[in-house]
Amino acid sequence: MKKLVRLFIAVLLVSFLLMFLVAKLNATEGYSSDHTLTVFNWGDYIDEELIAKFEKETGIKVIYETFDSNEAMLTKIQQGGTSYDVAVPSEYMIEKMREEDLLIPLDHSKLKNLKYIDPRFMDLPFDPGNRYSIPYFWGTVGIVYNPEILGDFEIKGWNDLWNPVLKNEILMVDGAREAMGIGLNSLHYSLNDTNKEHLLEAKEKLETLTPNIKAIVGDEIKILMANEEAAIGIVWSGDAADIMWENEKLDYVVPEEGSNLWFDNMVIPKTAKNVEGAHQFINFMLDPKNAAQNTDYVSYSTPNKEALNYLDEEVVNDKRFYPDEELTERLEVYENLGKKMLSYYNELYLEFKMHTK
Ligand code: SPD
């Protein structure tokens, strides 16, 4: 019995010692933080081979997590439970995060590959001088459609979506600003409208679209559209490109009433523990060959001018995904409308979603 007690005490002591050592290692500055990097990105938004390449080149282990909306990303960062080192929000959210002091200013001297970014994606109003953010991908919101299912019915704009021939034929991306944007644009209001009457009108109009909506979905919209489960998908342009690569019958249009032009940029949140590694990661993603590989994989449009040289000419000359000035003139970038107004957009979107169930 005594032997058993001694053994029990010894096991207990060894366990305490091990726990103490692990805690000490984690707390030691520069141990866990310098050797790991926690990256927070949209789902399906990186070629994972590049993560492996970065780990091999730097010896830094990447912990990779995903989110499906800017709002979900913000909540996780505000909660502070995970020390995200790099995140990839969109423009209006970057402005909001800057205002809320959630971002670390970038050290451009550590981003030698920044010179490869096309100047037209630099110094945009949401982040003057790119103090806090570096371009990752950009694109539009539009309609991917299956001409074979639609027959003679031609899709040119948002208002075509209300046609009864599209009963139960629309799949929609799950995004508050995207959905409210359809309502607003279809009424010829701005995507940044803050007039509550207009917003209510947009939500009510959107609710009348319900009979035509098959489902509101996430990244699975790509498989569903490619498998011809619906005639219409409201998507971000890169997803349309991916869908069309899988199923060549489909086409993509940016609606005539106007739409959204968006930018997803890399940032270093205040939660970061490995700021040095975060700069290394951003610089790695800016390398033209890596950026081209990533573009090839995710199908979104790259802001990296040099990377374009490594991509198929057919891809980079496709005006649907690399729109010219004429098209971009009728597009609007989402603005940070302030906490109250963004909550109002979300509230209306949730009401619309309830209505579709
Ligand atoms: N599957 C990755 C999708 C990322 C698209 N970001 C679009 C942001 C629009 N505000």
Short mmCIF file of C-alpha atoms and ligand atoms in Angstrom, two decimals:
data_model
loop_
_atom_site.label_atom_id
_atom_site.label_comp_id
_atom_site.label_asym_id
_atom_site.label_seq_id
_atom_site.Cartn_x
_atom_site.Cartn_y
_atom_site.Cartn_z
CA MET A 1 0.00 0.00 0.00
CA LYS A 2 2.86 2.37 1.00
CA LYS A 3 4.52 1.64 -2.33
CA LEU A 4 1.30 2.59 -4.10
CA VAL A 5 1.05 5.90 -2.21
CA ARG A 6 4.70 6.70 -3.04
CA LEU A 7 4.11 5.88 -6.67
CA PHE A 8 1.01 8.10 -6.70
CA ILE A 9 2.95 11.01 -5.13
CA ALA A 10 5.81 10.54 -7.62
CA VAL A 11 3.37 10.59 -10.59
CA LEU A 12 1.74 13.70 -9.15
CA LEU A 13 5.10 15.45 -8.72
CA VAL A 14 6.26 14.57 -12.23
CA SER A 15 2.92 15.84 -13.65
CA PHE A 16 3.28 19.14 -11.76
CA LEU A 17 6.85 19.48 -12.98
CA LEU A 18 5.80 18.88 -16.57
CA MET A 19 2.92 21.34 -16.30
CA PHE A 20 5.29 23.93 -14.82
CA LEU A 21 7.81 23.43 -17.65
CA VAL A 22 5.15 23.72 -20.37
CA ALA A 23 3.75 26.89 -18.80
CA LYS A 24 7.27 28.30 -18.49
CA LEU A 25 8.05 27.56 -22.15
CA ASN A 26 4.81 29.18 -23.28
CA ALA A 27 5.43 32.23 -21.16
CA THR A 28 9.07 32.62 -22.19
CA GLU A 29 9.13 35.56 -24.54
CA GLY A 30 10.08 34.51 -28.02
CA TYR A 31 9.47 30.80 -27.66
CA SER A 32 5.92 30.04 -28.72
CA SER A 33 5.39 33.41 -30.37
CA ASP A 34 8.47 33.40 -32.63
CA HIS A 35 7.94 29.86 -33.80
CA THR A 36 4.26 29.99 -34.59
CA LEU A 37 2.08 32.30 -36.60
CA THR A 38 -1.71 32.38 -36.37
CA VAL A 39 -3.32 33.42 -39.64
CA PHE A 40 -7.03 34.29 -39.82
CA ASN A 41 -8.46 34.32 -43.34
CA TRP A 42 -11.67 33.79 -45.33
CA GLY A 43 -12.54 30.15 -46.13
CA ASP A 44 -11.10 28.77 -49.40
CA TYR A 45 -8.82 31.78 -49.75
CA ILE A 46 -5.27 30.41 -49.89
CA ASP A 47 -3.33 27.65 -51.59
CA GLU A 48 -2.32 25.53 -48.59
CA GLU A 49 0.85 24.47 -50.41
CA LEU A 50 2.01 28.03 -49.86
CA ILE A 51 1.57 27.66 -46.12
CA ALA A 52 3.77 24.55 -46.22
CA LYS A 53 6.34 26.44 -48.33
CA PHE A 54 6.37 29.35 -45.87
CA GLU A 55 6.82 26.96 -42.92
CA LYS A 56 9.72 25.25 -44.70
CA GLU A 57 11.44 28.52 -45.64
CA THR A 58 11.11 30.18 -42.24
CA GLY A 59 10.78 27.38 -39.69
CA ILE A 60 7.63 29.11 -38.44
CA LYS A 61 4.63 26.83 -37.81
CA VAL A 62 1.40 28.31 -39.18
CA ILE A 63 -1.87 27.85 -37.34
CA TYR A 64 -4.51 28.63 -39.94
CA GLU A 65 -8.09 29.56 -39.05
CA THR A 66 -10.94 30.73 -41.26
CA PHE A 67 -13.99 33.00 -41.01
CA ASP A 68 -16.96 33.59 -43.32
CA SER A 69 -17.73 37.26 -42.81
CA ASN A 70 -15.99 40.46 -41.80
CA GLU A 71 -18.35 40.74 -38.84
CA ALA A 72 -17.49 37.23 -37.55
CA MET A 73 -13.78 38.03 -37.91
CA LEU A 74 -14.14 41.27 -35.97
CA THR A 75 -15.98 39.60 -33.10
CA LYS A 76 -13.23 36.98 -32.71
CA ILE A 77 -10.51 39.63 -32.72
CA GLN A 78 -12.39 41.83 -30.24
CA GLN A 79 -12.86 38.85 -27.90
CA GLY A 80 -9.08 38.48 -27.87
CA GLY A 81 -9.12 34.75 -26.99
CA THR A 82 -6.78 33.84 -29.87
CA SER A 83 -3.61 35.77 -30.69
CA TYR A 84 -4.15 36.28 -34.39
CA ASP A 85 -0.94 37.49 -36.09
CA VAL A 86 -2.32 38.13 -39.58
CA ALA A 87 -5.94 38.67 -40.67
CA VAL A 88 -7.54 39.51 -44.03
CA PRO A 89 -10.51 41.88 -43.62
CA SER A 90 -12.19 43.93 -46.35
CA GLU A 91 -11.85 47.68 -46.77
CA TYR A 92 -14.75 49.02 -44.63
CA MET A 93 -13.76 46.67 -41.84
CA ILE A 94 -10.14 47.81 -42.02
CA GLU A 95 -11.31 51.36 -41.51
CA LYS A 96 -13.45 50.26 -38.57
CA MET A 97 -10.58 48.28 -37.02
CA ARG A 98 -8.27 51.26 -37.43
CA GLU A 99 -10.79 53.46 -35.65
CA GLU A 100 -11.14 50.94 -32.85
CA ASP A 101 -7.36 50.79 -32.49
CA LEU A 102 -7.28 47.06 -33.29
CA LEU A 103 -4.39 47.17 -35.79
CA ILE A 104 -0.61 47.45 -35.55
CA PRO A 105 1.09 49.90 -37.95
CA LEU A 106 3.13 48.03 -40.54
CA ASP A 107 6.86 48.37 -41.00
CA HIS A 108 7.19 48.84 -44.77
CA SER A 109 10.96 48.32 -44.59
CA LYS A 110 10.19 44.65 -43.84
CA LEU A 111 7.94 44.34 -46.88
CA LYS A 112 10.42 44.42 -49.74
CA ASN A 113 7.92 42.83 -52.13
CA LEU A 114 5.41 45.63 -51.66
CA LYS A 115 6.87 47.23 -54.80
CA TYR A 116 5.10 44.58 -56.89
CA ILE A 117 1.62 45.82 -55.97
CA ASP A 118 -0.09 47.84 -58.69
CA PRO A 119 -0.16 51.48 -57.44
CA ARG A 120 -3.89 51.68 -58.19
CA PHE A 121 -4.52 49.36 -55.24
CA MET A 122 -2.33 51.38 -52.88
CA ASP A 123 -3.18 54.40 -50.77
CA LEU A 124 -6.95 53.88 -50.95
CA PRO A 125 -9.25 55.99 -48.75
CA PHE A 126 -9.83 53.22 -46.17
CA ASP A 127 -6.11 53.13 -45.35
CA PRO A 128 -4.12 56.17 -46.53
CA GLY A 129 -0.47 55.31 -47.13
CA ASN A 130 -1.21 51.63 -46.43
CA ARG A 131 -0.11 52.19 -42.86
CA TYR A 132 -2.13 49.20 -41.65
CA SER A 133 -3.00 47.02 -44.60
CA ILE A 134 -1.54 45.40 -47.71
CA PRO A 135 -3.58 44.28 -50.75
CA TYR A 136 -4.34 40.54 -50.98
CA PHE A 137 -7.21 40.10 -53.48
CA TRP A 138 -9.91 42.32 -54.97
CA GLY A 139 -13.09 41.88 -56.94
CA THR A 140 -16.75 42.61 -57.51
CA VAL A 141 -20.14 41.24 -56.47
CA GLY A 142 -22.22 39.93 -59.33
CA ILE A 143 -24.41 37.24 -60.80
CA VAL A 144 -23.14 33.90 -62.03
CA TYR A 145 -25.75 32.23 -64.20
CA ASN A 146 -26.42 29.12 -66.19
CA PRO A 147 -27.63 30.13 -69.70
CA GLU A 148 -28.71 26.58 -70.41
CA ILE A 149 -31.25 26.58 -67.56
CA LEU A 150 -32.33 30.17 -68.32
CA GLY A 151 -33.01 29.61 -72.02
CA ASP A 152 -34.06 32.91 -73.66
CA PHE A 153 -34.17 34.80 -70.40
CA GLU A 154 -31.28 37.26 -70.32
CA ILE A 155 -29.74 38.47 -67.06
CA LYS A 156 -28.41 42.02 -67.19
CA GLY A 157 -29.08 43.49 -63.78
CA TRP A 158 -30.32 43.09 -60.23
CA ASN A 159 -33.93 43.82 -61.19
CA ASP A 160 -34.03 40.77 -63.48
CA LEU A 161 -33.77 38.60 -60.36
CA TRP A 162 -37.40 39.36 -59.47
CA ASN A 163 -38.73 37.75 -62.64
CA PRO A 164 -41.12 34.85 -61.79
CA VAL A 165 -39.29 32.56 -64.24
CA LEU A 166 -36.55 32.39 -61.59
CA LYS A 167 -38.79 30.78 -58.96
CA ASN A 168 -36.57 28.89 -56.50
CA GLU A 169 -33.54 29.34 -58.78
CA ILE A 170 -31.35 31.79 -56.81
CA LEU A 171 -28.53 30.90 -54.45
CA MET A 172 -27.23 33.83 -52.46
CA VAL A 173 -23.97 34.43 -50.68
CA ASP A 174 -24.47 34.91 -46.95
CA GLY A 175 -23.42 38.54 -46.40
CA ALA A 176 -25.31 41.44 -44.82
CA ARG A 177 -23.87 44.18 -47.02
CA GLU A 178 -24.09 42.06 -50.16
CA ALA A 179 -27.77 41.27 -49.61
CA MET A 180 -28.73 44.78 -48.54
CA GLY A 181 -26.67 45.99 -51.50
CA ILE A 182 -28.91 44.11 -53.94
CA GLY A 183 -31.97 45.80 -52.46
CA LEU A 184 -30.31 49.22 -52.48
CA ASN A 185 -28.78 48.98 -55.97
CA SER A 186 -32.01 47.63 -57.45
CA LEU A 187 -33.70 50.82 -56.18
CA HIS A 188 -30.78 52.91 -57.51
CA TYR A 189 -29.65 53.86 -54.01
CA SER A 190 -26.04 53.93 -52.92
CA LEU A 191 -24.45 50.87 -51.28
CA ASN A 192 -23.46 53.23 -48.49
CA ASP A 193 -26.91 54.73 -48.01
CA THR A 194 -27.65 55.66 -44.41
CA ASN A 195 -31.19 56.89 -44.90
CA LYS A 196 -33.26 54.54 -42.71
CA GLU A 197 -36.32 54.84 -44.95
CA HIS A 198 -34.28 53.79 -47.97
CA LEU A 199 -32.80 50.90 -46.03
CA LEU A 200 -36.20 49.70 -44.91
CA GLU A 201 -37.47 50.00 -48.47
CA ALA A 202 -34.47 47.95 -49.67
CA LYS A 203 -35.12 45.25 -47.06
CA GLU A 204 -38.81 45.11 -47.95
CA LYS A 205 -38.01 44.83 -51.64
CA LEU A 206 -35.51 42.08 -50.86
CA GLU A 207 -38.21 40.20 -48.97
CA THR A 208 -40.33 40.11 -52.13
CA LEU A 209 -37.46 38.18 -53.75
CA THR A 210 -38.04 35.28 -51.34
CA PRO A 211 -40.05 33.04 -53.75
CA ASN A 212 -37.06 33.05 -56.13
CA ILE A 213 -34.47 32.30 -53.43
CA LYS A 214 -33.52 28.66 -53.13
CA ALA A 215 -31.04 29.16 -50.30
CA ILE A 216 -28.59 31.53 -48.64
CA VAL A 217 -25.29 29.70 -48.46
CA GLY A 218 -21.57 29.98 -47.74
CA ASP A 219 -18.61 28.69 -49.76
CA GLU A 220 -20.69 25.64 -50.84
CA ILE A 221 -22.30 27.96 -53.40
CA LYS A 222 -19.38 27.04 -55.68
CA ILE A 223 -20.13 23.31 -55.71
CA LEU A 224 -23.88 23.90 -55.94
CA MET A 225 -23.59 26.21 -58.94
CA ALA A 226 -21.01 24.06 -60.71
CA ASN A 227 -23.31 21.04 -60.21
CA GLU A 228 -26.18 23.03 -61.76
CA GLU A 229 -28.34 22.91 -58.62
CA ALA A 230 -29.61 26.43 -59.41
CA ALA A 231 -29.70 28.80 -62.39
CA ILE A 232 -28.41 31.88 -60.54
CA GLY A 233 -25.78 32.54 -57.92
CA ILE A 234 -25.06 35.89 -56.28
CA VAL A 235 -21.37 35.70 -55.60
CA TRP A 236 -18.03 37.42 -55.19
CA SER A 237 -16.28 37.49 -58.58
CA GLY A 238 -13.49 35.06 -57.65
CA ASP A 239 -16.04 32.43 -56.70
CA ALA A 240 -17.69 32.98 -60.09
CA ALA A 241 -14.33 32.44 -61.82
CA ASP A 242 -13.83 29.23 -59.86
CA ILE A 243 -17.36 28.01 -60.66
CA MET A 244 -16.86 28.78 -64.36
CA TRP A 245 -13.58 26.92 -64.36
CA GLU A 246 -15.44 23.86 -63.03
CA ASN A 247 -18.40 24.29 -65.39
CA GLU A 248 -17.71 26.16 -68.61
CA LYS A 249 -21.38 26.59 -69.45
CA LEU A 250 -21.79 29.29 -66.81
CA ASP A 251 -21.23 33.03 -67.19
CA TYR A 252 -20.81 36.06 -64.89
CA VAL A 253 -22.24 39.55 -65.13
CA VAL A 254 -21.75 42.67 -63.05
CA PRO A 255 -25.29 44.14 -62.81
CA GLU A 256 -26.08 47.22 -64.88
CA GLU A 257 -27.57 49.15 -61.91
CA GLY A 258 -24.15 49.03 -60.25
CA SER A 259 -22.49 46.83 -57.66
CA ASN A 260 -19.71 46.57 -55.14
CA LEU A 261 -15.98 46.83 -55.75
CA TRP A 262 -14.15 45.31 -52.77
CA PHE A 263 -10.60 44.91 -51.52
CA ASP A 264 -9.39 42.29 -49.05
CA ASN A 265 -6.12 43.33 -47.42
CA MET A 266 -3.68 41.69 -44.98
CA VAL A 267 -3.37 43.33 -41.56
CA ILE A 268 -1.60 42.66 -38.28
CA PRO A 269 -4.16 42.82 -35.45
CA LYS A 270 -3.26 44.15 -32.00
CA THR A 271 -3.66 40.55 -30.74
CA ALA A 272 -0.48 39.57 -32.64
CA LYS A 273 2.31 37.88 -30.69
CA ASN A 274 4.62 37.32 -33.64
CA VAL A 275 4.78 40.70 -35.37
CA GLU A 276 8.10 39.85 -37.04
CA GLY A 277 6.69 36.58 -38.42
CA ALA A 278 3.55 38.40 -39.55
CA HIS A 279 5.67 40.77 -41.66
CA GLN A 280 7.56 37.77 -43.06
CA PHE A 281 4.25 36.11 -43.99
CA ILE A 282 2.86 39.23 -45.67
CA ASN A 283 6.10 39.71 -47.60
CA PHE A 284 6.03 36.03 -48.62
CA MET A 285 2.50 36.38 -49.99
CA LEU A 286 3.59 39.48 -51.93
CA ASP A 287 6.31 37.58 -53.75
CA PRO A 288 5.12 37.57 -57.40
CA LYS A 289 5.52 33.81 -57.91
CA ASN A 290 3.73 33.04 -54.65
CA ALA A 291 1.01 35.57 -55.43
CA ALA A 292 0.54 34.02 -58.88
CA GLN A 293 0.34 30.50 -57.43
CA ASN A 294 -2.24 31.73 -54.91
CA THR A 295 -4.24 33.49 -57.63
CA ASP A 296 -4.19 30.40 -59.79
CA TYR A 297 -5.50 28.38 -56.88
CA VAL A 298 -8.23 30.63 -55.45
CA SER A 299 -9.26 32.23 -58.79
CA TYR A 300 -9.67 35.74 -57.32
CA SER A 301 -8.11 38.83 -58.94
CA THR A 302 -4.62 39.71 -57.80
CA PRO A 303 -3.47 43.28 -57.14
CA ASN A 304 0.13 42.10 -57.71
CA LYS A 305 1.22 43.59 -61.05
CA GLU A 306 4.28 41.41 -61.38
CA ALA A 307 2.29 38.24 -60.59
CA LEU A 308 0.15 38.89 -63.69
CA ASN A 309 3.18 37.90 -65.81
CA TYR A 310 3.02 34.37 -64.40
CA LEU A 311 -0.69 33.94 -65.05
CA ASP A 312 -2.55 32.83 -68.18
CA GLU A 313 -3.14 35.78 -70.53
CA GLU A 314 -6.68 34.59 -70.99
CA VAL A 315 -7.30 35.01 -67.26
CA VAL A 316 -5.78 38.46 -66.83
CA ASN A 317 -7.41 39.83 -69.98
CA ASP A 318 -10.85 38.68 -68.90
CA LYS A 319 -12.76 41.92 -68.28
CA ARG A 320 -15.32 40.12 -66.14
CA PHE A 321 -12.67 39.51 -63.50
CA TYR A 322 -10.17 42.28 -64.25
CA PRO A 323 -12.75 45.00 -65.04
CA ASP A 324 -11.64 48.10 -66.94
CA GLU A 325 -12.20 51.69 -65.84
CA GLU A 326 -15.52 51.94 -67.65
CA LEU A 327 -16.94 49.13 -65.56
CA THR A 328 -15.33 50.12 -62.27
CA GLU A 329 -16.85 53.59 -62.61
CA ARG A 330 -20.29 52.19 -61.89
CA LEU A 331 -19.06 50.27 -58.86
CA GLU A 332 -18.96 51.45 -55.26
CA VAL A 333 -16.62 50.54 -52.43
CA TYR A 334 -18.30 49.86 -49.07
CA GLU A 335 -17.61 52.55 -46.52
CA ASN A 336 -17.39 52.18 -42.79
CA LEU A 337 -20.81 53.53 -41.86
CA GLY A 338 -20.20 53.56 -38.13
CA LYS A 339 -21.16 51.09 -35.46
CA LYS A 340 -24.86 51.99 -35.23
CA MET A 341 -25.49 52.01 -38.97
CA LEU A 342 -23.59 48.74 -39.54
CA SER A 343 -25.68 47.14 -36.78
CA TYR A 344 -28.80 48.43 -38.49
CA TYR A 345 -27.71 46.83 -41.79
CA ASN A 346 -27.14 43.54 -39.92
CA GLU A 347 -30.48 43.77 -38.15
CA LEU A 348 -32.35 44.28 -41.44
CA TYR A 349 -30.38 41.47 -43.05
CA LEU A 350 -31.34 39.09 -40.24
CA GLU A 351 -35.00 40.06 -40.63
CA PHE A 352 -34.73 39.31 -44.36
CA LYS A 353 -33.06 35.98 -43.62
CA MET A 354 -35.86 35.03 -41.22
CA HIS A 355 -38.31 35.87 -43.98
CA THR A 356 -36.64 33.45 -46.42
CA LYS A 357 -37.01 30.47 -44.02
N1 SPD B 1 -14.04 32.35 -50.25
C1 SPD B 1 -13.33 33.58 -50.04
C2 SPD B 1 -14.18 34.74 -50.14
C3 SPD B 1 -13.52 36.04 -49.83
C4 SPD B 1 -14.22 37.15 -50.41
N2 SPD B 1 -14.06 38.35 -49.78
C5 SPD B 1 -15.00 39.24 -50.23
C6 SPD B 1 -15.18 40.39 -49.38
C7 SPD B 1 -16.29 41.24 -49.78
N3 SPD B 1 -16.56 42.32 -48.90
#
